[in-house]
Short mmCIF file of C-alpha atoms in Angstrom, two decimals:
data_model
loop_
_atom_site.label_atom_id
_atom_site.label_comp_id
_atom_site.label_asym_id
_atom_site.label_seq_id
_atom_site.Cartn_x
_atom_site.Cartn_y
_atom_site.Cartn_z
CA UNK A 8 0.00 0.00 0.00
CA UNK A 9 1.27 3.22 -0.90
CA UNK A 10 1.49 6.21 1.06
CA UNK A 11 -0.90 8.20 -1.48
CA UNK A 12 -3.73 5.08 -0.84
CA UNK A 13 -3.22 5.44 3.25
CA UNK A 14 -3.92 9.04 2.93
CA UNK A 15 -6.46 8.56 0.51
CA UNK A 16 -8.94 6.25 3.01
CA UNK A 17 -8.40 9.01 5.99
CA UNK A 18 -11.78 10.37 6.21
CA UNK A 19 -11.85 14.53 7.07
CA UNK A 20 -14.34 16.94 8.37
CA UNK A 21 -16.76 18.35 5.80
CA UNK A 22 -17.75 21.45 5.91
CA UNK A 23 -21.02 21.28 7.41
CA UNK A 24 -19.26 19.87 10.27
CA UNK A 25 -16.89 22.36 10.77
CA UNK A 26 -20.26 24.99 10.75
CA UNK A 27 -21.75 22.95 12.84
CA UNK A 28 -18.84 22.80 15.40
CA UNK A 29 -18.50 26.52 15.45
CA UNK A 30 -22.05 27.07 15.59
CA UNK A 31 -21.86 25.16 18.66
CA UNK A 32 -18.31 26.80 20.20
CA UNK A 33 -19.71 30.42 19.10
CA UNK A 34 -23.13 30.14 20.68
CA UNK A 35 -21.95 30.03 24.09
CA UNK A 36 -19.45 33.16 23.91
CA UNK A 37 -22.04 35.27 22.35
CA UNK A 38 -24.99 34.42 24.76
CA UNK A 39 -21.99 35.11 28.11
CA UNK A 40 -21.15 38.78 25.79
CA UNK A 41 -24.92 39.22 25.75
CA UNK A 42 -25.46 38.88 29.26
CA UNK A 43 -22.88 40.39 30.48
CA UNK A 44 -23.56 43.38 28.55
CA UNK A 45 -27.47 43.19 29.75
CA UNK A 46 -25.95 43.19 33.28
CA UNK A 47 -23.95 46.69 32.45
CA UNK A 48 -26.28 48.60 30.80
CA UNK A 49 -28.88 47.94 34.37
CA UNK A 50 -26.61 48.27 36.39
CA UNK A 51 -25.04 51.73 34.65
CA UNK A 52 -28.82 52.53 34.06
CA UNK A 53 -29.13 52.45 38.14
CA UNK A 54 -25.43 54.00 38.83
CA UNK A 55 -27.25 57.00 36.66
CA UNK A 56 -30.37 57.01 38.66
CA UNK A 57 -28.64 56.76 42.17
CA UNK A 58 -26.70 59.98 41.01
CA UNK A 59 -30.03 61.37 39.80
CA UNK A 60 -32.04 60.80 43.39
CA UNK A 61 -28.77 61.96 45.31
CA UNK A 62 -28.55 65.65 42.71
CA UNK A 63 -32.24 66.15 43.71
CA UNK A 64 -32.08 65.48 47.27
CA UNK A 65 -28.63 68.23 47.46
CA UNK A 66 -30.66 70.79 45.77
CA UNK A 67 -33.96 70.21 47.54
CA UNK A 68 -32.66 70.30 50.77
CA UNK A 69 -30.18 73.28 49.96
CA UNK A 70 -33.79 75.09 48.60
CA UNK A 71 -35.10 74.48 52.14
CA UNK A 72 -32.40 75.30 53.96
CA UNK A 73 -31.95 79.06 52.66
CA UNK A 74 -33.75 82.14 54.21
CA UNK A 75 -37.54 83.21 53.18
CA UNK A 76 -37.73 86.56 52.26
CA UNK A 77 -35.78 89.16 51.80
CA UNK A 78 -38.43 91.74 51.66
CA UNK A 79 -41.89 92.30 53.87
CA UNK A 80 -44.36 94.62 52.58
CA UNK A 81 -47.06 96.36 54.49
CA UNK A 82 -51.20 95.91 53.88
CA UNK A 83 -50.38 99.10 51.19
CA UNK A 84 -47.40 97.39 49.60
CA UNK A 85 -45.02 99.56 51.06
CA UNK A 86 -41.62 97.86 52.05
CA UNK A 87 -40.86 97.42 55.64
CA UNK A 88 -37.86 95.31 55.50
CA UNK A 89 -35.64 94.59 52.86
CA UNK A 90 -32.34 92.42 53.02
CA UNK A 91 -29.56 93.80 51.09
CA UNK A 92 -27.22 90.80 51.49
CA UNK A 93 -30.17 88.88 49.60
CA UNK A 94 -28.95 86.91 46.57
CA UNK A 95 -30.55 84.08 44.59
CA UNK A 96 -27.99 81.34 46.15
CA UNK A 97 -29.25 82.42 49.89
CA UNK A 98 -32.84 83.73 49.52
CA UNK A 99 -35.92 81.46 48.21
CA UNK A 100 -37.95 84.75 47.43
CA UNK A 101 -34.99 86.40 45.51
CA UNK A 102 -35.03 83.68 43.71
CA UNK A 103 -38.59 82.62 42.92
CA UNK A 104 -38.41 86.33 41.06
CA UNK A 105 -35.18 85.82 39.54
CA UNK A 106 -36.53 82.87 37.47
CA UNK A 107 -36.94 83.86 33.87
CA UNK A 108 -39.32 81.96 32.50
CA UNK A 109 -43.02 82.34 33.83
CA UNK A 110 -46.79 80.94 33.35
CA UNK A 111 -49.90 81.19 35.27
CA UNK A 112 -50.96 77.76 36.83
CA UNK A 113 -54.47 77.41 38.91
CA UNK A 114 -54.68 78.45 42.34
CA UNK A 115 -55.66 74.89 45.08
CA UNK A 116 -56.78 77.52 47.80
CA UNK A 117 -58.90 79.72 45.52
CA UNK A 118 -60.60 77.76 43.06
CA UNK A 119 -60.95 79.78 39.36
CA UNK A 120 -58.29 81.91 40.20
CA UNK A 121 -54.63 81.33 38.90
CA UNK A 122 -50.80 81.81 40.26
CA UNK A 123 -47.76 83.02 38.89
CA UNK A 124 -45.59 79.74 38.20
CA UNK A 125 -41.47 80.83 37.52
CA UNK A 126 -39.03 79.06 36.00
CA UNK A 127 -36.27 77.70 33.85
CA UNK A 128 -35.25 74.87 31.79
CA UNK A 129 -32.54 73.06 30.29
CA UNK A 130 -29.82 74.37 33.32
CA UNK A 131 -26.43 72.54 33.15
CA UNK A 132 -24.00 71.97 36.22
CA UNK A 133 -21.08 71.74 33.71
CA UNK A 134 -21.26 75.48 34.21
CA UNK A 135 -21.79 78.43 36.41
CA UNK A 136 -25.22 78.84 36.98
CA UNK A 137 -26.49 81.51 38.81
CA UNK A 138 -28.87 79.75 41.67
CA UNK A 139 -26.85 76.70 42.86
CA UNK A 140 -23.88 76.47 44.78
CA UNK A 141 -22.61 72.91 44.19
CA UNK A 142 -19.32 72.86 47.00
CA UNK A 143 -20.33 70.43 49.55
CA UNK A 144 -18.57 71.27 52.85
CA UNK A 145 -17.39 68.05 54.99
CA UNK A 146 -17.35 67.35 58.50
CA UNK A 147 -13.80 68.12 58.78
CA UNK A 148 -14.41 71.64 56.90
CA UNK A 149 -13.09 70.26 53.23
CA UNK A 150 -14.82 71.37 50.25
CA UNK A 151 -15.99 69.07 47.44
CA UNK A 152 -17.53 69.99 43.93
CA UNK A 153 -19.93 67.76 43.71
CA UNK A 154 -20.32 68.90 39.62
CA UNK A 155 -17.29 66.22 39.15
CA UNK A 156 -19.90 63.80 39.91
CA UNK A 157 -22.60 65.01 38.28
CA UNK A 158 -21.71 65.78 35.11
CA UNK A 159 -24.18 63.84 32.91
CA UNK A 160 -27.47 65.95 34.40
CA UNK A 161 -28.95 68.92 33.61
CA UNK A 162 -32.61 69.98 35.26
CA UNK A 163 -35.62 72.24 35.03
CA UNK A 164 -36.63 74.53 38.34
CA UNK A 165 -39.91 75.93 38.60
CA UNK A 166 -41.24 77.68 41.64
CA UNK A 167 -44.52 78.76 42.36
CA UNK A 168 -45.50 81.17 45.31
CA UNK A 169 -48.82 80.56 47.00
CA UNK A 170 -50.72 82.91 49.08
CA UNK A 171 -53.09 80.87 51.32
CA UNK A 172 -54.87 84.30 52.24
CA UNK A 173 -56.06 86.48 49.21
CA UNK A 174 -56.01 89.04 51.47
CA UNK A 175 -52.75 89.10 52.49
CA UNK A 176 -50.47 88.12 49.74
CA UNK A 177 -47.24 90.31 50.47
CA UNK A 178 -47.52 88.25 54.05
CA UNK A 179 -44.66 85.40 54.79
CA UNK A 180 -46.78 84.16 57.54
CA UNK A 181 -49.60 83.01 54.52
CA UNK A 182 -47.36 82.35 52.07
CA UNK A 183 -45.81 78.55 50.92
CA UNK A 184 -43.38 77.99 48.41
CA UNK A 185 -44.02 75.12 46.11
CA UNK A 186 -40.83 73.84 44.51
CA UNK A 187 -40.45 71.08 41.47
CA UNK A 188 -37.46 69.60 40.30
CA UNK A 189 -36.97 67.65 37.01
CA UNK A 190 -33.23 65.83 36.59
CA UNK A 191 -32.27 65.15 33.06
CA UNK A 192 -29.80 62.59 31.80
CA UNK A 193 -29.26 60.88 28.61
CA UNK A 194 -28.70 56.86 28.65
CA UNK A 195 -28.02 55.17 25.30
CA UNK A 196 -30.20 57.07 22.78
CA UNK A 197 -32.93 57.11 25.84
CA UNK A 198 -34.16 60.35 27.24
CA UNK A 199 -34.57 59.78 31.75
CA UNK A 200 -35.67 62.35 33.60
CA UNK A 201 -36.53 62.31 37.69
CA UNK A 202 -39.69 64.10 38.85
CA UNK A 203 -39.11 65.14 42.65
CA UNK A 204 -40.98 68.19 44.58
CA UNK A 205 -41.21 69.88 47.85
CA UNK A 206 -43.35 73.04 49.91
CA UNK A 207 -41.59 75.82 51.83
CA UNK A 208 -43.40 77.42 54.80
CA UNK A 209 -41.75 80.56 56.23
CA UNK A 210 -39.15 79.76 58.41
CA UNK A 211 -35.83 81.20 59.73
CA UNK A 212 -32.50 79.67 58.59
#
């Protein structure tokens, strides 16, 4: 027997078995890449919203914690007290009428009549707004931007001032604050956004 006849009766792999073997070595590797990607885009799609929940708590809270007014009117509109140091980072009344943007919205205590809602859209902490300070001070008096962690968001502010007495509308004692928040952030070719709100009663930092 020659060597060409040996070779000859050696029986090879046709080609439908050699697809057929890959087939079954590929379909494992892509369903692990599939899952494992799954598993990163939820859990970078809750990284996102953590961030989101923890932006709108800061800037709630910082909303509640500044001063009320910085001016009191009489029952004739005169001025009886105004604050000079008032600015729109310390003062929620400065800055309900520092908002540009405005609309009226109905009234809950006085039903027919509307308020004046104010507000803005589309701000960005990449840059320097004017209503937000965004240095977080630490127990052991260190300051931290918190924009380095935050810089995927931008949000909408609107504020709405509501008398509770008709009567006496230029009065802090009547007077609540209603603040909503909505955090933008882009994931993927998906638009998110996070709803959150609070009410301000007259208070003293």
């Amino acid at each position: 027997m020659t060597i060409f006849k040996i070779f000859k009766q050696k029986k090879g792999l046709t080609l439908i078995e050699v697809m057929i073997a890959l087939v079954i070595f590929i379909f494992p590797i892509f369903a692990t890449l599939s899952t494992v990607t799954f598993l990163y885009r939820q859990t970078n799609s809750r990284h996102l919203e953590l961030l989101a929940e923890n932006l709108s708590n800061y800037i709630l809270e910082d909303l509640r914690g500044r001063k009320f007014y910085y001016q009191i009117r009489d029952s004739n509109g005169n001025i009886i007290y105004n604050d000079p140091n008032a600015t729109f980072k310390n003062n929620l009344q400065r800055l309900y009428e520092g908002l540009p943007k405005n609309r009226p919205v109905p009234n809950p205590f006085y039903q027919g009549s509307t308020l004046l809602m104010r507000y803005e859209e589309n701000l960005s902490i990449n840059e320097n707004n004017l209503y937000f300070d965004f240095e977080f001070r630490t127990s052991d008096n260190n300051i931290i931007n918190i924009k380095n962690f935050y810089r995927a968001f931008s949000f909408d502010l609107y504020i709405t001032r509501y008398p509770m007495d008709i009567l006496r509308i230029d009065d802090i004692y009547e007077t609540i604050y209603k603040i909503d928040l909505v955090i933008k952030w882009k994931e993927g070719t998906r638009d998110r956004l996070l709803k959150s709100s609070t009410e301000v009663s007259y208070h003293e930092p």
